[in-house]
């Protein structure tokens, strides 16, 4: 790593037992990366800022078995360096693997097992390869990248942005998540951006209730946000 690299402003934050959130990373447009600590191997979700403090933190917590990229906007310029330093597997949905031509990657089509309690789920719409990570602990935690985000009221919703790949397909992916889970299997949501709207909470609880309350028909008419 470059010794002149600017340090991260804050250390990673403990959200739940075995779950840390990194400070927003300007390299991925203010995106938030997460670390799941598991005995079978830790999973890093999207790229935290590349500096010695974050690297030391990851090493102190057992290193990283897998770096999972939730969407093309979560790649960042440092994926190659993270992969080399951590000696970890990089996992990305097959439609976006071409964006990492110099990085050895593991691709998947619809789902991939990342560990005994962790899986990746293809949820296209925000981008062609947009994907979520589901962790079974704590009655179910869903890491949504930019597929589902908090709005300015802290409520989870899909957002129709200028960079949205396919809005109706994104809503279909939301419906598939709603049908897949239940109040017993989906308790928390960790978004990949807009975490400032969570007013310091760091995550959203009672996630399935929020998800099932979304009016997807009304959202089909949502105008694009710029």
PDB file of C-alpha atoms in Angstrom, residues 44 64-68 83 86-91 103-107 112-114:
ATOM      1  CA  UNK A  44     -16.185  -8.473   3.106  1.00  0.00           C
ATOM      2  CA  UNK A  64     -10.950 -12.027   4.592  1.00  0.00           C
ATOM      3  CA  UNK A  65     -11.957 -15.219   2.826  1.00  0.00           C
ATOM      4  CA  UNK A  66     -14.234 -13.556   0.280  1.00  0.00           C
ATOM      5  CA  UNK A  67     -14.794 -10.038  -1.083  1.00  0.00           C
ATOM      6  CA  UNK A  68     -18.322  -9.866  -2.499  1.00  0.00           C
ATOM      7  CA  UNK A  83      -7.412  -8.904  -3.402  1.00  0.00           C
ATOM      8  CA  UNK A  86      -5.840 -10.012   1.611  1.00  0.00           C
ATOM      9  CA  UNK A  87      -5.276 -12.997  -0.691  1.00  0.00           C
ATOM     10  CA  UNK A  88      -9.046 -13.383  -0.860  1.00  0.00           C
ATOM     11  CA  UNK A  89     -11.573 -14.643  -3.381  1.00  0.00           C
ATOM     12  CA  UNK A  90     -13.484 -11.919  -5.252  1.00  0.00           C
ATOM     13  CA  UNK A  91     -17.096 -12.826  -6.037  1.00  0.00           C
ATOM     14  CA  UNK A 103      -8.654  -9.536 -11.075  1.00  0.00           C
ATOM     15  CA  UNK A 104      -9.245 -13.302 -10.688  1.00  0.00           C
ATOM     16  CA  UNK A 105     -12.944 -13.570  -9.886  1.00  0.00           C
ATOM     17  CA  UNK A 106     -15.546 -16.180  -9.003  1.00  0.00           C
ATOM     18  CA  UNK A 107     -18.816 -15.574 -10.828  1.00  0.00           C
ATOM     19  CA  UNK A 112     -23.888 -18.615  -4.583  1.00  0.00           C
ATOM     20  CA  UNK A 113     -22.980 -20.107  -1.206  1.00  0.00           C
ATOM     21  CA  UNK A 114     -20.375 -17.953   0.535  1.00  0.00           C
TER      22      UNK A 114
END
